mmCIF file of C-alpha atoms in Angstrom:
data_model
loop_
_atom_site.group_PDB
_atom_site.id
_atom_site.type_symbol
_atom_site.label_atom_id
_atom_site.label_comp_id
_atom_site.label_asym_id
_atom_site.label_seq_id
_atom_site.Cartn_x
_atom_site.Cartn_y
_atom_site.Cartn_z
ATOM 1 C CA MET V 1 -14.160 -17.482 -15.023
ATOM 2 C CA SER V 2 -16.356 -20.580 -15.071
ATOM 3 C CA SER V 3 -16.957 -22.678 -11.986
ATOM 4 C CA SER V 4 -14.910 -25.499 -13.511
ATOM 5 C CA ASP V 5 -12.011 -23.103 -14.148
ATOM 6 C CA SER V 6 -12.259 -21.924 -10.578
ATOM 7 C CA ASN V 7 -12.115 -25.495 -9.359
ATOM 8 C CA VAL V 8 -8.947 -26.087 -11.369
ATOM 9 C CA VAL V 9 -7.318 -22.933 -10.018
ATOM 10 C CA ARG V 10 -8.300 -23.744 -6.443
ATOM 11 C CA GLY V 11 -6.982 -27.242 -6.910
ATOM 12 C CA VAL V 12 -3.632 -26.061 -8.259
ATOM 13 C CA VAL V 13 -3.323 -23.430 -5.520
ATOM 14 C CA SER V 14 -3.926 -26.057 -2.868
ATOM 15 C CA ILE V 15 -1.452 -28.376 -4.568
ATOM 16 C CA CYS V 16 1.213 -25.685 -4.906
ATOM 17 C CA ASP V 17 1.074 -24.593 -1.294
ATOM 18 C CA GLY V 18 4.261 -25.833 0.293
ATOM 19 C CA CYS V 19 5.032 -28.310 -2.486
ATOM 20 C CA THR V 20 8.487 -28.959 -3.898
ATOM 21 C CA SER V 21 8.884 -28.914 -7.675
ATOM 22 C CA GLY V 22 8.992 -32.734 -7.703
ATOM 23 C CA VAL V 23 5.817 -33.083 -5.707
ATOM 24 C CA LEU V 24 4.140 -30.403 -7.822
ATOM 25 C CA SER V 25 5.106 -32.189 -11.042
ATOM 26 C CA SER V 26 3.683 -35.417 -9.675
ATOM 27 C CA CYS V 27 0.446 -33.728 -8.671
ATOM 28 C CA VAL V 28 0.035 -31.998 -12.027
ATOM 29 C CA ARG V 29 0.469 -35.346 -13.762
ATOM 30 C CA ASP V 30 -2.545 -36.550 -11.785
ATOM 31 C CA LEU V 31 -4.776 -33.906 -13.351
ATOM 32 C CA SER V 32 -7.071 -34.975 -16.150
ATOM 33 C CA ASP V 33 -6.205 -33.951 -19.706
ATOM 34 C CA SER V 34 -9.047 -31.434 -19.774
ATOM 35 C CA GLU V 35 -7.919 -29.910 -16.474
ATOM 36 C CA LYS V 36 -4.351 -29.667 -17.748
ATOM 37 C CA GLN V 37 -5.558 -27.907 -20.880
ATOM 38 C CA LYS V 38 -7.633 -25.428 -18.899
ATOM 39 C CA LEU V 39 -4.702 -24.778 -16.581
ATOM 40 C CA SER V 40 -2.443 -24.188 -19.570
ATOM 41 C CA ASN V 41 -4.940 -21.731 -21.047
ATOM 42 C CA LEU V 42 -5.189 -19.845 -17.774
ATOM 43 C CA ILE V 43 -1.402 -19.612 -17.483
ATOM 44 C CA GLN V 44 -1.172 -18.274 -21.032
ATOM 45 C CA THR V 45 -3.836 -15.661 -20.251
ATOM 46 C CA LEU V 46 -1.976 -14.563 -17.140
ATOM 47 C CA GLN V 47 1.310 -14.391 -19.062
ATOM 48 C CA THR V 48 -0.316 -12.255 -21.754
ATOM 49 C CA GLU V 49 -1.637 -9.830 -19.144
ATOM 50 C CA LEU V 50 1.781 -9.707 -17.472
ATOM 51 C CA ASN V 51 3.451 -8.889 -20.790
ATOM 52 C CA LYS V 52 0.935 -6.087 -21.393
ATOM 53 C CA ASN V 53 1.700 -4.619 -17.986
ATOM 54 C CA GLN V 54 5.417 -4.722 -18.707
ATOM 55 C CA GLN V 55 4.933 -3.031 -22.073
ATOM 56 C CA HIS V 56 2.510 -0.323 -20.959
ATOM 57 C CA GLY V 57 3.446 0.229 -17.356
ATOM 58 C CA VAL V 58 6.308 0.253 -14.916
ATOM 59 C CA LYS V 59 6.845 -1.521 -11.653
ATOM 60 C CA ASP V 60 5.488 0.154 -8.549
ATOM 61 C CA LYS V 61 8.999 0.722 -7.214
ATOM 62 C CA GLU V 62 9.821 2.710 -10.340
ATOM 63 C CA ILE V 63 7.074 5.296 -9.714
ATOM 64 C CA GLN V 64 7.633 5.604 -5.994
ATOM 65 C CA GLY V 65 10.009 7.915 -4.241
ATOM 66 C CA ARG V 66 10.001 10.829 -6.659
ATOM 67 C CA VAL V 67 12.484 12.717 -4.545
ATOM 68 C CA GLY V 68 14.650 15.733 -5.235
ATOM 69 C CA LYS V 69 17.426 16.786 -2.887
ATOM 70 C CA ILE V 70 19.853 19.599 -3.552
ATOM 71 C CA GLU V 71 22.210 21.987 -1.796
ATOM 72 C CA ARG V 72 22.993 25.317 -3.432
ATOM 73 C CA VAL V 73 25.820 27.438 -2.049
ATOM 74 C CA THR V 74 26.768 30.898 -3.276
ATOM 75 C CA ASN V 75 28.431 33.926 -1.732
ATOM 76 C CA GLU V 76 24.926 35.191 -0.932
ATOM 77 C CA THR V 77 23.007 32.141 0.270
ATOM 78 C CA ASN V 78 23.396 28.574 1.535
ATOM 79 C CA ILE V 79 20.256 26.577 0.825
ATOM 80 C CA LYS V 80 19.233 22.951 1.287
ATOM 81 C CA VAL V 81 16.004 21.645 -0.215
ATOM 82 C CA TYR V 82 14.335 18.245 -0.041
ATOM 83 C CA VAL V 83 11.089 17.509 -1.878
ATOM 84 C CA ASN V 84 9.094 14.288 -2.130
ATOM 85 C CA LEU V 85 6.367 14.484 -4.764
ATOM 86 C CA ASP V 86 4.863 11.227 -3.505
ATOM 87 C CA GLY V 87 4.474 12.564 0.006
ATOM 88 C CA ARG V 88 1.196 13.712 1.518
ATOM 89 C CA GLY V 89 2.052 17.281 2.381
ATOM 90 C CA ASP V 90 2.227 16.453 6.076
ATOM 91 C CA LYS V 91 6.018 16.634 6.435
ATOM 92 C CA ILE V 92 6.854 20.276 5.834
ATOM 93 C CA SER V 93 9.601 22.404 7.322
ATOM 94 C CA VAL V 94 10.365 25.766 5.713
ATOM 95 C CA ASN V 95 12.951 28.143 7.139
ATOM 96 C CA THR V 96 13.963 30.819 4.644
ATOM 97 C CA GLY V 97 14.543 33.576 7.175
ATOM 98 C CA ILE V 98 11.595 35.487 5.658
ATOM 99 C CA GLY V 99 8.339 34.850 7.483
ATOM 100 C CA PHE V 100 5.876 35.567 4.709
ATOM 101 C CA LEU V 101 7.894 33.520 2.208
ATOM 102 C CA ASP V 102 7.848 30.612 4.677
ATOM 103 C CA HIS V 103 4.073 31.003 4.812
ATOM 104 C CA MET V 104 3.685 30.925 1.027
ATOM 105 C CA LEU V 105 5.995 27.951 0.444
ATOM 106 C CA HIS V 106 4.351 26.034 3.276
ATOM 107 C CA ALA V 107 0.967 26.614 1.611
ATOM 108 C CA LEU V 108 2.419 25.490 -1.732
ATOM 109 C CA ALA V 109 3.545 22.143 -0.297
ATOM 110 C CA LYS V 110 0.512 21.639 1.927
ATOM 111 C CA HIS V 111 -2.089 22.070 -0.796
ATOM 112 C CA GLY V 112 0.132 20.558 -3.492
ATOM 113 C CA GLN V 113 0.384 17.513 -1.202
ATOM 114 C CA PHE V 114 4.123 17.016 -1.447
ATOM 115 C CA ASP V 115 6.622 16.851 1.410
ATOM 116 C CA LEU V 116 9.094 19.703 1.632
ATOM 117 C CA THR V 117 12.093 20.796 3.656
ATOM 118 C CA ILE V 118 13.856 24.123 3.000
ATOM 119 C CA ASN V 119 16.632 25.630 5.072
ATOM 120 C CA CYS V 120 18.242 28.870 3.996
ATOM 121 C CA LYS V 121 20.975 31.036 5.444
ATOM 122 C CA GLY V 122 21.121 34.219 3.392
ATOM 123 C CA ASP V 123 22.423 37.770 3.414
ATOM 124 C CA LEU V 124 19.250 39.286 4.850
ATOM 125 C CA HIS V 125 21.348 42.138 6.245
ATOM 126 C CA ILE V 126 21.347 43.390 2.651
ATOM 127 C CA ASP V 127 17.712 42.735 1.764
ATOM 128 C CA ASP V 128 15.302 39.920 0.983
ATOM 129 C CA HIS V 129 16.102 39.572 -2.730
ATOM 130 C CA HIS V 130 18.883 36.970 -2.737
ATOM 131 C CA SER V 131 17.248 34.671 -0.181
ATOM 132 C CA ALA V 132 13.803 34.770 -1.792
ATOM 133 C CA GLU V 133 15.097 34.290 -5.320
ATOM 134 C CA ASP V 134 17.619 31.578 -4.454
ATOM 135 C CA CYS V 135 15.084 29.607 -2.385
ATOM 136 C CA ALA V 136 12.756 29.588 -5.398
ATOM 137 C CA ILE V 137 15.561 28.557 -7.764
ATOM 138 C CA THR V 138 16.709 25.739 -5.499
ATOM 139 C CA LEU V 139 13.153 24.517 -4.917
ATOM 140 C CA GLY V 140 12.633 24.465 -8.679
ATOM 141 C CA GLN V 141 15.831 22.474 -9.211
ATOM 142 C CA ALA V 142 14.791 19.914 -6.591
ATOM 143 C CA PHE V 143 11.331 19.715 -8.157
ATOM 144 C CA ASP V 144 12.887 19.078 -11.564
ATOM 145 C CA ILE V 145 15.050 16.282 -10.153
ATOM 146 C CA ALA V 146 12.037 14.690 -8.461
ATOM 147 C CA LEU V 147 10.026 14.687 -11.688
ATOM 148 C CA GLY V 148 12.712 12.571 -13.349
ATOM 149 C CA GLU V 149 11.827 11.446 -16.867
ATOM 150 C CA ARG V 150 8.299 12.829 -16.375
ATOM 151 C CA LYS V 151 6.713 9.534 -17.351
ATOM 152 C CA GLY V 152 3.162 8.676 -16.371
ATOM 153 C CA ILE V 153 2.249 12.139 -15.120
ATOM 154 C CA ASN V 154 -0.900 14.053 -16.002
ATOM 155 C CA ARG V 155 1.357 16.912 -17.136
ATOM 156 C CA TYR V 156 -1.367 19.573 -17.073
ATOM 157 C CA GLY V 157 -3.174 21.127 -14.151
ATOM 158 C CA SER V 158 -5.350 24.138 -13.530
ATOM 159 C CA ALA V 159 -7.131 25.498 -10.486
ATOM 160 C CA LEU V 160 -8.948 28.406 -8.897
ATOM 161 C CA ALA V 161 -8.415 29.221 -5.235
ATOM 162 C CA PRO V 162 -10.178 31.842 -3.135
ATOM 163 C CA LEU V 163 -9.166 33.510 0.095
ATOM 164 C CA ASP V 164 -11.993 35.661 1.380
ATOM 165 C CA GLU V 165 -12.470 38.465 -1.173
ATOM 166 C CA ALA V 166 -9.507 37.391 -3.344
ATOM 167 C CA LEU V 167 -9.643 34.851 -6.142
ATOM 168 C CA SER V 168 -6.665 33.580 -8.154
ATOM 169 C CA GLN V 169 -6.191 31.174 -11.030
ATOM 170 C CA ALA V 170 -3.186 29.017 -11.946
ATOM 171 C CA VAL V 171 -2.434 26.837 -14.972
ATOM 172 C CA VAL V 172 0.562 24.488 -15.098
ATOM 173 C CA ASP V 173 2.154 22.559 -17.940
ATOM 174 C CA ILE V 174 5.060 20.281 -17.012
ATOM 175 C CA SER V 175 6.459 20.950 -20.453
ATOM 176 C CA SER V 176 10.223 21.226 -19.862
ATOM 177 C CA ARG V 177 9.869 24.633 -21.524
ATOM 178 C CA PRO V 178 10.489 27.204 -18.781
ATOM 179 C CA TYR V 179 8.051 30.088 -18.955
ATOM 180 C CA ALA V 180 5.997 32.074 -16.485
ATOM 181 C CA VAL V 181 3.342 34.745 -16.663
ATOM 182 C CA VAL V 182 2.456 36.090 -13.231
ATOM 183 C CA ASP V 183 0.030 38.930 -12.549
ATOM 184 C CA LEU V 184 -0.950 39.405 -8.917
ATOM 185 C CA ASN V 185 -2.071 43.064 -8.877
ATOM 186 C CA LEU V 186 -0.195 43.772 -5.647
ATOM 187 C CA THR V 187 -0.129 47.351 -4.374
ATOM 188 C CA ARG V 188 1.746 47.290 -1.063
ATOM 189 C CA GLU V 189 5.517 47.652 -0.873
ATOM 190 C CA GLN V 190 5.971 44.785 1.564
ATOM 191 C CA ILE V 191 4.067 41.986 3.270
ATOM 192 C CA GLY V 192 5.895 41.288 6.470
ATOM 193 C CA GLN V 193 9.591 41.082 5.584
ATOM 194 C CA LEU V 194 8.984 40.162 1.939
ATOM 195 C CA SER V 195 8.963 42.803 -0.791
ATOM 196 C CA THR V 196 5.840 42.407 -2.903
ATOM 197 C CA GLU V 197 7.929 42.701 -6.077
ATOM 198 C CA MET V 198 9.605 39.457 -5.036
ATOM 199 C CA ILE V 199 6.356 37.468 -4.813
ATOM 200 C CA PRO V 200 5.781 37.101 -8.571
ATOM 201 C CA HIS V 201 9.550 36.792 -8.989
ATOM 202 C CA VAL V 202 9.560 33.792 -6.638
ATOM 203 C CA ILE V 203 6.895 32.053 -8.726
ATOM 204 C CA THR V 204 8.781 32.836 -11.939
ATOM 205 C CA SER V 205 12.124 31.632 -10.546
ATOM 206 C CA PHE V 206 10.554 28.394 -9.308
ATOM 207 C CA ALA V 207 8.825 27.740 -12.636
ATOM 208 C CA THR V 208 11.893 28.351 -14.784
ATOM 209 C CA SER V 209 14.186 26.247 -12.578
ATOM 210 C CA ALA V 210 11.660 23.399 -12.489
ATOM 211 C CA ARG V 211 11.251 23.688 -16.284
ATOM 212 C CA LEU V 212 7.533 24.371 -16.061
ATOM 213 C CA THR V 213 5.188 26.598 -17.994
ATOM 214 C CA VAL V 214 3.140 28.477 -15.410
ATOM 215 C CA HIS V 215 0.425 31.115 -15.627
ATOM 216 C CA VAL V 216 -0.782 32.625 -12.360
ATOM 217 C CA LYS V 217 -3.243 35.496 -12.173
ATOM 218 C CA ASN V 218 -5.091 37.198 -9.374
ATOM 219 C CA LEU V 219 -8.571 37.751 -10.781
ATOM 220 C CA TYR V 220 -9.685 40.171 -8.090
ATOM 221 C CA GLY V 221 -9.207 41.107 -4.449
ATOM 222 C CA THR V 222 -8.326 44.044 -2.212
ATOM 223 C CA ASN V 223 -5.966 42.599 0.403
ATOM 224 C CA ASP V 224 -2.434 41.872 -0.842
ATOM 225 C CA HIS V 225 -1.911 39.096 1.708
ATOM 226 C CA HIS V 226 -5.083 37.399 0.489
ATOM 227 C CA LYS V 227 -4.220 37.900 -3.172
ATOM 228 C CA SER V 228 -0.759 36.409 -2.712
ATOM 229 C CA GLU V 229 -1.938 33.464 -0.658
ATOM 230 C CA SER V 230 -4.791 32.623 -3.018
ATOM 231 C CA ALA V 231 -2.258 32.687 -5.885
ATOM 232 C CA PHE V 232 0.089 30.235 -4.154
ATOM 233 C CA LYS V 233 -2.813 27.974 -3.221
ATOM 234 C CA ALA V 234 -4.094 27.983 -6.809
ATOM 235 C CA LEU V 235 -0.586 27.117 -8.002
ATOM 236 C CA ALA V 236 -0.397 24.321 -5.428
ATOM 237 C CA LEU V 237 -3.674 22.793 -6.575
ATOM 238 C CA ALA V 238 -2.643 22.994 -10.238
ATOM 239 C CA LEU V 239 0.708 21.357 -9.446
ATOM 240 C CA LYS V 240 -1.046 18.630 -7.473
ATOM 241 C CA THR V 241 -3.027 17.646 -10.564
ATOM 242 C CA ALA V 242 -0.111 17.995 -12.984
ATOM 243 C CA ILE V 243 2.324 15.809 -11.014
ATOM 244 C CA GLN V 244 -0.173 13.057 -10.278
ATOM 245 C CA ILE V 245 0.571 9.648 -11.755
ATOM 246 C CA ASP V 246 -1.881 8.275 -14.318
ATOM 247 C CA HIS V 247 -1.765 4.567 -13.504
ATOM 248 C CA THR V 248 -3.149 3.636 -16.916
ATOM 249 C CA ARG V 249 -0.125 5.196 -18.672
ATOM 250 C CA LEU V 250 2.746 4.605 -16.268
ATOM 251 C CA SER V 251 5.573 4.384 -18.801
ATOM 252 C CA VAL V 252 4.164 6.942 -21.225
ATOM 253 C CA VAL V 253 5.727 10.371 -21.631
ATOM 254 C CA PRO V 254 2.753 12.727 -22.159
ATOM 255 C CA SER V 255 4.114 14.393 -25.268
ATOM 256 C CA THR V 256 3.790 13.814 -29.003
ATOM 257 C CA LYS V 257 7.578 14.227 -29.156
ATOM 258 C CA GLY V 258 8.049 11.233 -26.870
ATOM 259 C CA VAL V 259 10.241 13.186 -24.453
ATOM 260 C CA LEU V 260 9.837 16.042 -21.999
#
């Protein structure tokens, strides 16, 4: 912007401050013809930029508050889940009744940087299966709700995460095509109160309910706790990237089909 343009803008700003429409009209009439023309050109430029933003983006309020809230009640479990994808991962409360599952889901939200609340009352007197599976299903459903139309997101994410001797990799595609491949190489029967067979099943149930394509693999490690935790952390980091908003493409669905 030239110094003369700046002078015009500063002049109009000072004129506009606190003016009624009548006073403003009178003041604008006092501008020279060249100043009026420059002001008109500037207004047209601003209007063009505004139109571009409306065509290629969405208002801030439309990308805020990506929240999913759901209650799922069956004869086996009663679960309430709240997820805020635009949180910071500092408001997390997970109570599944299964300590190690709480630990994994807390890590998922913490490193994925989304806020999460899960409360589950399940038939743990039978075993851990129904509670673990249903928590994953309900979390996936809430995640799906929070993603909404899936506009403006990166869509893809991938990450490696270590934990001491263990290293795991995760790749995520927010594709709306539910699919999961999970290979954790676990050898123990249980970790705490959670059956190790349920750990990959939890990831699969979450992915399918959230309508994600997910690949999670433990590359190597010897401690099953470490292998599991590194897998959930890798998944969290991949999700963090995939759900992030690309502010240059706010209204764009990242698919050649135009929908997800």
